[in-house]
GROMACS .gro file of C-alpha atoms in nm:
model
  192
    1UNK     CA    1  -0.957  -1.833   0.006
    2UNK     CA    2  -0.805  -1.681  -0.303
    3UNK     CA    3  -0.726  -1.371  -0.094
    4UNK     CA    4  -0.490  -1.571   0.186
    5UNK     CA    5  -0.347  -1.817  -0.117
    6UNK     CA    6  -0.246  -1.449  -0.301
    7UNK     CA    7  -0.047  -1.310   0.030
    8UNK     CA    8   0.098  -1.644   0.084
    9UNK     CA    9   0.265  -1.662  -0.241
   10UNK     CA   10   0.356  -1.277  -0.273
   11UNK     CA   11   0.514  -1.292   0.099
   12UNK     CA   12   0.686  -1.667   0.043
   13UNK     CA   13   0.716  -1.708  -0.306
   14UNK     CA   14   0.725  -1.367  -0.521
   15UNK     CA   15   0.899  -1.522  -0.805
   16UNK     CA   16   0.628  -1.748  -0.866
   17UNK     CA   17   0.329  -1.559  -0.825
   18UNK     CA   18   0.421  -1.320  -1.005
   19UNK     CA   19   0.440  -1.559  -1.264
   20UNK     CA   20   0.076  -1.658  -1.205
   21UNK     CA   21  -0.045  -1.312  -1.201
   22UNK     CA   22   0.101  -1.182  -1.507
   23UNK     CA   23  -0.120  -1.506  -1.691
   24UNK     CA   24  -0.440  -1.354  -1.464
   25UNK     CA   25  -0.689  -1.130  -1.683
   26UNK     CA   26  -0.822  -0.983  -1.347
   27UNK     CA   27  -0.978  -0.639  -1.449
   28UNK     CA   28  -0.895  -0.313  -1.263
   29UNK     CA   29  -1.237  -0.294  -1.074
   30UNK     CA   30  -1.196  -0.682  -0.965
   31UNK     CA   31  -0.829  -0.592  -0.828
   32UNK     CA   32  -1.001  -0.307  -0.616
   33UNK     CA   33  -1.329  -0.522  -0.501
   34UNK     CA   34  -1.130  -0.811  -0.450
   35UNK     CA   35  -0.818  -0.725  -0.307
   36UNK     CA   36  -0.711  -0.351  -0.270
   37UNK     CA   37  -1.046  -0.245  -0.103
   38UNK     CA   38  -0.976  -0.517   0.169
   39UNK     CA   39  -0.599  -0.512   0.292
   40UNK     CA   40  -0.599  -0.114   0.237
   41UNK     CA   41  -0.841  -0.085   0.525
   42UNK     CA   42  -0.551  -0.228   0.755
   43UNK     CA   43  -0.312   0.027   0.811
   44UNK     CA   44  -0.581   0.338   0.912
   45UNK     CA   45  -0.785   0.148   1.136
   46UNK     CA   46  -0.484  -0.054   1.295
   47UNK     CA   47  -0.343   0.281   1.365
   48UNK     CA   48  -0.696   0.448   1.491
   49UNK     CA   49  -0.739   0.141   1.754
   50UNK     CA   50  -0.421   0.127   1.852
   51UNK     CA   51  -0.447   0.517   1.895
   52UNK     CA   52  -0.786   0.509   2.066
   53UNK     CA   53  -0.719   0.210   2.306
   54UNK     CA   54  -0.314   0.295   2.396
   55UNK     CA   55  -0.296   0.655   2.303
   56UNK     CA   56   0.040   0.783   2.195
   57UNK     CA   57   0.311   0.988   2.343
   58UNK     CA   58   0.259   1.395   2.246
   59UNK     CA   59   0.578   1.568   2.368
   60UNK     CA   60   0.541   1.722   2.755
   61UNK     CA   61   0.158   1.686   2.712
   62UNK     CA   62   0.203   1.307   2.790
   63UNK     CA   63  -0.013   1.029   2.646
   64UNK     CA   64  -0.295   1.141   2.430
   65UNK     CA   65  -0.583   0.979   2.293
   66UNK     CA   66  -0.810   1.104   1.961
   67UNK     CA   67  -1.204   1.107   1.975
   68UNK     CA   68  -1.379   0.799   1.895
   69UNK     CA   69  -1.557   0.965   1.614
   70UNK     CA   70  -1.265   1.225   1.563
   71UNK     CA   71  -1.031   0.937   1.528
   72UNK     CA   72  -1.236   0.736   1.310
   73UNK     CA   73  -1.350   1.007   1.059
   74UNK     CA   74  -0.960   1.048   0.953
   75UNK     CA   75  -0.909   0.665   0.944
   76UNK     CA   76  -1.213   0.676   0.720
   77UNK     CA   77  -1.054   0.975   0.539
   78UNK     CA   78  -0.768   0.799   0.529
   79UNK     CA   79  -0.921   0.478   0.374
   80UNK     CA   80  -1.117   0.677   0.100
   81UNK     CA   81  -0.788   0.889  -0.044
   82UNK     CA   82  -0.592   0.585  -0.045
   83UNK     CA   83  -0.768   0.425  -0.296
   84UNK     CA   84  -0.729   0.695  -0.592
   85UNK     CA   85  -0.370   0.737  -0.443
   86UNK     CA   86  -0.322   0.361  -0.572
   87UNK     CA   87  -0.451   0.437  -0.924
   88UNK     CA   88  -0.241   0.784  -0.957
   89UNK     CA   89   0.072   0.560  -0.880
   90UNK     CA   90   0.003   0.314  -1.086
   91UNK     CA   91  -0.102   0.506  -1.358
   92UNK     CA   92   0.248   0.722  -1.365
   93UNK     CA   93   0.443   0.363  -1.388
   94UNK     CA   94   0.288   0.301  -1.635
   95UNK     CA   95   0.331   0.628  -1.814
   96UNK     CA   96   0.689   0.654  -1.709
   97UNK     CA   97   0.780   0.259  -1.824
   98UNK     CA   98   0.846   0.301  -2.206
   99UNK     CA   99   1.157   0.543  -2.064
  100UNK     CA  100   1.262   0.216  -1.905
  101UNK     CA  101   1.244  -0.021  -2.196
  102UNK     CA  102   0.908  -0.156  -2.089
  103UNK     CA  103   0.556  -0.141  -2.178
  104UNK     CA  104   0.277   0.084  -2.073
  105UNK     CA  105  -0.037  -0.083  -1.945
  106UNK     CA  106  -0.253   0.086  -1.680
  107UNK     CA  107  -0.371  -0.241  -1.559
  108UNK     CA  108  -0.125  -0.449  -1.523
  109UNK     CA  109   0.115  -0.163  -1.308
  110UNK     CA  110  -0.205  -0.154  -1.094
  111UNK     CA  111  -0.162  -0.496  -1.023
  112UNK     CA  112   0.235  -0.485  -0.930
  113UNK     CA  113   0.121  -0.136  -0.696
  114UNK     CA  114  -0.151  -0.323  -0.527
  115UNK     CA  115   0.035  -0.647  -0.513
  116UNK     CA  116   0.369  -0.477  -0.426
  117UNK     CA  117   0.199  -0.317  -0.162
  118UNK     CA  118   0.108  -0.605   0.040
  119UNK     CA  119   0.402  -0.648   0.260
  120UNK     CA  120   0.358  -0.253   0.404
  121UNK     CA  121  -0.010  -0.299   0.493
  122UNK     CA  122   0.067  -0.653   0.682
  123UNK     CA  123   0.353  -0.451   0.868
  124UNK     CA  124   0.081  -0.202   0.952
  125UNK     CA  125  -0.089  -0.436   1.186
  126UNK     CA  126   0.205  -0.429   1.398
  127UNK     CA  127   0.080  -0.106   1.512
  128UNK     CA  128  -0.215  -0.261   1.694
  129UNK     CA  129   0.089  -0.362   1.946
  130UNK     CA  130   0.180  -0.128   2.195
  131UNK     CA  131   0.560  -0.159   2.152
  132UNK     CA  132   0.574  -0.297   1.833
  133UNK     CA  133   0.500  -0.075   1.585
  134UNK     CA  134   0.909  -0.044   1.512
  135UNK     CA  135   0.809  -0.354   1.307
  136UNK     CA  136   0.640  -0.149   1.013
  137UNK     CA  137   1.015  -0.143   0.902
  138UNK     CA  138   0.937  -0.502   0.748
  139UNK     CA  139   0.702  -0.337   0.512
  140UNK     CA  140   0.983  -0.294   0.357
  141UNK     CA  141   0.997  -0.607   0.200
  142UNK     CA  142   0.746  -0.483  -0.072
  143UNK     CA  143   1.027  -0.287  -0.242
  144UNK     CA  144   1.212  -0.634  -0.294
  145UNK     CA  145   0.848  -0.776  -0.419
  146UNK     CA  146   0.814  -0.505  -0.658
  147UNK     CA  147   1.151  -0.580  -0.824
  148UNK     CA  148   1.071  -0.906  -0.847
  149UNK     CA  149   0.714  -0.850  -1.040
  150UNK     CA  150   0.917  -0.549  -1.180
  151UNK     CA  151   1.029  -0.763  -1.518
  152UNK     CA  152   0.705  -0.965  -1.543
  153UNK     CA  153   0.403  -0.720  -1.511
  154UNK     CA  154   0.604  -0.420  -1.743
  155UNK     CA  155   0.852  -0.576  -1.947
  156UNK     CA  156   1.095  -0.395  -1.789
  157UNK     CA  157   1.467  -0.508  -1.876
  158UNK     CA  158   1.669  -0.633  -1.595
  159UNK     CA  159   1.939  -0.351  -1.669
  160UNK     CA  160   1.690  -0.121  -1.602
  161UNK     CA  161   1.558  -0.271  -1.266
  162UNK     CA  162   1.749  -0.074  -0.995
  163UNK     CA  163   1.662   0.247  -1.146
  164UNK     CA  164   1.287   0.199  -1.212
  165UNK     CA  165   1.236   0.096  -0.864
  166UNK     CA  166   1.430   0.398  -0.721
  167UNK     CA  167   1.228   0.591  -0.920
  168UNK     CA  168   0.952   0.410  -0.816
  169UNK     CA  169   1.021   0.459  -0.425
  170UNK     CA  170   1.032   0.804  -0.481
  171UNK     CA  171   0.688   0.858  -0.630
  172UNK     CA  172   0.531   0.664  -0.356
  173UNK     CA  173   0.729   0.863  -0.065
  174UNK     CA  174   0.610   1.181  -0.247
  175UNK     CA  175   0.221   1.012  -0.299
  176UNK     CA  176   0.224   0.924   0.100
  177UNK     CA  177   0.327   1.219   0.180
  178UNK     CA  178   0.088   1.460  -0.012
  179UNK     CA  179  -0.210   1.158   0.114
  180UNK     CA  180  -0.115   1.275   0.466
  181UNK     CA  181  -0.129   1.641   0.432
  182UNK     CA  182  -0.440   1.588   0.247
  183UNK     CA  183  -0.590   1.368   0.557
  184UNK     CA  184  -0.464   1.626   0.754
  185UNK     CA  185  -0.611   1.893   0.606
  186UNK     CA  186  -0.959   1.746   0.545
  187UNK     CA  187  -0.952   1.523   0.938
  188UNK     CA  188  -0.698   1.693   1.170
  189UNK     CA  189  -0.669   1.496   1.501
  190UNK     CA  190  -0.913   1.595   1.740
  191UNK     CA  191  -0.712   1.450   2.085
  192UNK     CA  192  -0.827   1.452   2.413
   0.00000   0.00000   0.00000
Protein backbone atom coordinates (compact mmCIF):
# COMPACT_ATOMS: atom_id res chain seq x y z
CA UNK A 1 0.00 0.00 0.00
CA UNK A 2 1.30 3.36 -1.11
CA UNK A 3 0.11 4.76 2.24
CA UNK A 4 2.45 2.21 4.59
CA UNK A 5 5.46 2.43 1.74
CA UNK A 6 5.07 6.60 2.35
CA UNK A 7 5.43 6.29 6.42
CA UNK A 8 8.08 3.77 6.00
CA UNK A 9 10.32 5.94 4.09
CA UNK A 10 9.42 9.34 5.92
CA UNK A 11 10.04 7.49 9.47
CA UNK A 12 13.35 5.37 8.11
CA UNK A 13 14.56 7.13 5.32
CA UNK A 14 13.56 11.04 5.17
CA UNK A 15 16.39 11.93 3.00
CA UNK A 16 15.21 9.83 0.36
CA UNK A 17 11.68 10.27 0.23
CA UNK A 18 11.78 13.40 0.25
CA UNK A 19 13.59 13.10 -2.75
CA UNK A 20 10.77 11.04 -4.30
CA UNK A 21 8.15 13.38 -3.26
CA UNK A 22 9.49 16.53 -4.47
CA UNK A 23 9.46 14.51 -8.29
CA UNK A 24 5.51 13.54 -7.23
CA UNK A 25 2.82 15.88 -9.03
CA UNK A 26 0.27 14.74 -6.31
CA UNK A 27 -2.43 17.58 -6.28
CA UNK A 28 -3.59 19.24 -3.01
CA UNK A 29 -7.05 17.41 -2.92
CA UNK A 30 -5.17 13.89 -3.59
CA UNK A 31 -2.71 14.75 -0.53
CA UNK A 32 -5.95 15.29 1.64
CA UNK A 33 -8.06 12.10 0.19
CA UNK A 34 -5.14 10.09 0.17
CA UNK A 35 -3.15 10.74 3.02
CA UNK A 36 -4.01 13.70 5.43
CA UNK A 37 -7.75 12.69 5.77
CA UNK A 38 -6.51 9.20 7.00
CA UNK A 39 -3.54 9.50 9.62
CA UNK A 40 -5.23 12.90 10.95
CA UNK A 41 -8.08 10.84 12.29
CA UNK A 42 -5.42 9.16 14.72
CA UNK A 43 -4.64 11.44 17.32
CA UNK A 44 -8.60 12.56 18.33
CA UNK A 45 -9.99 9.27 18.38
CA UNK A 46 -6.83 7.57 20.03
CA UNK A 47 -7.28 10.13 22.67
CA UNK A 48 -11.36 9.77 22.87
CA UNK A 49 -10.92 5.76 23.40
CA UNK A 50 -8.32 5.92 25.49
CA UNK A 51 -10.41 8.63 27.43
CA UNK A 52 -13.67 6.69 27.27
CA UNK A 53 -12.27 3.17 28.14
CA UNK A 54 -9.35 4.37 30.97
CA UNK A 55 -10.63 7.74 31.90
CA UNK A 56 -8.07 10.22 33.06
CA UNK A 57 -6.99 11.66 36.31
CA UNK A 58 -9.08 15.24 37.12
CA UNK A 59 -7.38 16.71 40.21
CA UNK A 60 -9.24 15.57 43.78
CA UNK A 61 -12.29 14.53 41.62
CA UNK A 62 -10.35 11.27 40.76
CA UNK A 63 -10.63 9.38 37.47
CA UNK A 64 -13.11 10.76 35.05
CA UNK A 65 -14.56 9.55 32.02
CA UNK A 66 -16.35 11.84 28.97
CA UNK A 67 -19.81 10.75 27.40
CA UNK A 68 -19.74 8.37 24.65
CA UNK A 69 -21.41 10.82 22.40
CA UNK A 70 -19.97 13.88 24.41
CA UNK A 71 -16.56 12.47 23.87
CA UNK A 72 -16.94 11.63 20.39
CA UNK A 73 -18.61 14.88 19.12
CA UNK A 74 -15.19 16.83 20.15
CA UNK A 75 -12.99 14.05 18.60
CA UNK A 76 -15.18 14.63 15.58
CA UNK A 77 -14.76 18.41 16.16
CA UNK A 78 -11.47 17.85 16.54
CA UNK A 79 -11.00 15.86 13.24
CA UNK A 80 -12.99 18.46 11.12
CA UNK A 81 -10.80 21.80 12.34
CA UNK A 82 -7.72 19.96 11.84
CA UNK A 83 -7.97 19.72 8.40
CA UNK A 84 -8.21 23.62 7.42
CA UNK A 85 -5.63 24.02 10.34
CA UNK A 86 -3.22 21.97 7.87
CA UNK A 87 -3.91 24.26 4.87
CA UNK A 88 -3.60 27.68 7.05
CA UNK A 89 -0.05 26.32 8.02
CA UNK A 90 0.92 25.43 5.02
CA UNK A 91 -0.26 28.20 3.27
CA UNK A 92 1.79 30.83 5.68
CA UNK A 93 5.16 28.69 4.76
CA UNK A 94 4.64 29.23 1.87
CA UNK A 95 3.92 32.91 2.09
CA UNK A 96 6.67 33.44 4.58
CA UNK A 97 9.50 31.29 2.32
CA UNK A 98 10.71 33.99 -0.21
CA UNK A 99 11.99 35.85 3.32
CA UNK A 100 14.03 32.67 3.58
CA UNK A 101 15.59 32.47 0.16
CA UNK A 102 13.07 29.93 -1.04
CA UNK A 103 10.16 29.65 -3.19
CA UNK A 104 6.50 30.05 -2.58
CA UNK A 105 4.26 27.20 -3.66
CA UNK A 106 1.05 26.42 -1.77
CA UNK A 107 1.26 22.88 -2.76
CA UNK A 108 4.24 21.70 -2.33
CA UNK A 109 4.55 23.30 1.65
CA UNK A 110 1.27 21.31 2.00
CA UNK A 111 3.04 18.35 1.23
CA UNK A 112 6.22 18.95 3.72
CA UNK A 113 3.13 20.00 6.61
CA UNK A 114 1.26 16.86 5.95
CA UNK A 115 4.31 14.76 5.43
CA UNK A 116 6.24 16.45 8.31
CA UNK A 117 3.46 15.73 10.35
CA UNK A 118 3.54 12.09 10.29
CA UNK A 119 5.79 11.25 13.09
CA UNK A 120 3.31 13.37 15.78
CA UNK A 121 0.14 11.54 14.68
CA UNK A 122 2.00 7.91 14.95
CA UNK A 123 3.14 9.14 18.53
CA UNK A 124 -0.52 9.87 19.12
CA UNK A 125 -1.44 6.27 19.19
CA UNK A 126 0.60 5.87 22.16
CA UNK A 127 -2.19 7.39 23.95
CA UNK A 128 -4.44 4.37 23.42
CA UNK A 129 -1.90 2.92 26.26
CA UNK A 130 -2.73 3.54 29.66
CA UNK A 131 0.80 4.54 30.82
CA UNK A 132 2.24 5.35 27.77
CA UNK A 133 1.13 8.30 26.46
CA UNK A 134 4.69 10.04 27.80
CA UNK A 135 5.68 8.56 24.38
CA UNK A 136 3.93 11.39 22.25
CA UNK A 137 7.38 13.06 23.01
CA UNK A 138 8.68 10.97 19.88
CA UNK A 139 6.41 12.99 17.74
CA UNK A 140 8.99 14.95 17.92
CA UNK A 141 10.88 13.47 15.37
CA UNK A 142 8.74 15.34 12.69
CA UNK A 143 10.65 18.58 13.43
CA UNK A 144 13.94 16.67 12.29
CA UNK A 145 11.72 15.35 9.11
CA UNK A 146 10.71 18.73 8.27
CA UNK A 147 14.32 19.99 8.09
CA UNK A 148 15.17 17.39 6.13
CA UNK A 149 12.26 18.01 3.32
CA UNK A 150 12.94 21.67 4.42
CA UNK A 151 15.63 22.26 1.29
CA UNK A 152 13.79 19.99 -1.19
CA UNK A 153 10.01 20.91 -1.16
CA UNK A 154 10.88 25.10 -0.79
CA UNK A 155 14.18 25.71 -2.02
CA UNK A 156 15.11 26.84 1.07
CA UNK A 157 19.03 27.43 1.50
CA UNK A 158 20.73 25.38 4.03
CA UNK A 159 21.94 28.70 5.85
CA UNK A 160 18.59 29.44 6.33
CA UNK A 161 17.40 26.00 7.74
CA UNK A 162 17.56 26.45 11.56
CA UNK A 163 15.68 29.58 11.41
CA UNK A 164 12.81 28.61 9.06
CA UNK A 165 12.07 25.67 11.12
CA UNK A 166 12.06 27.69 14.42
CA UNK A 167 9.88 29.81 12.84
CA UNK A 168 8.09 27.09 11.66
CA UNK A 169 7.61 25.39 15.25
CA UNK A 170 6.26 28.41 16.38
CA UNK A 171 3.37 28.79 13.97
CA UNK A 172 2.29 25.30 14.59
CA UNK A 173 2.46 25.68 18.61
CA UNK A 174 0.39 28.88 18.06
CA UNK A 175 -2.09 26.85 15.23
CA UNK A 176 -2.54 23.88 18.00
CA UNK A 177 -3.16 25.97 20.37
CA UNK A 178 -5.90 28.32 18.89
CA UNK A 179 -7.38 24.48 17.26
CA UNK A 180 -7.86 23.60 20.96
CA UNK A 181 -9.57 26.60 22.24
CA UNK A 182 -11.61 26.43 19.21
CA UNK A 183 -12.58 22.55 20.04
CA UNK A 184 -13.10 23.75 23.26
CA UNK A 185 -15.26 26.28 22.64
CA UNK A 186 -17.47 24.59 20.02
CA UNK A 187 -17.25 20.61 22.16
CA UNK A 188 -16.33 21.26 25.83
CA UNK A 189 -15.91 17.90 27.69
CA UNK A 190 -18.99 16.64 28.95
CA UNK A 191 -17.36 14.06 31.90
CA UNK A 192 -19.08 11.88 34.00
Amino acid sequence: MQLLSRIKGLILAPQSEWAKISEEETSIFDLYRNYIAILALLPPFASFFSSWLFGFSHGPQGIMHPTFTGGLYRAFVQYLLSLPAFFIVAFVISAIAPHFDGKTDDRRALMLTAYSYTPVWLASLFGLIPGLRWLDVLGFYGIYVFSVGLPTMMRVPRENLDVFTLATLFLVVATVALHGWVVHLIAPQQLI
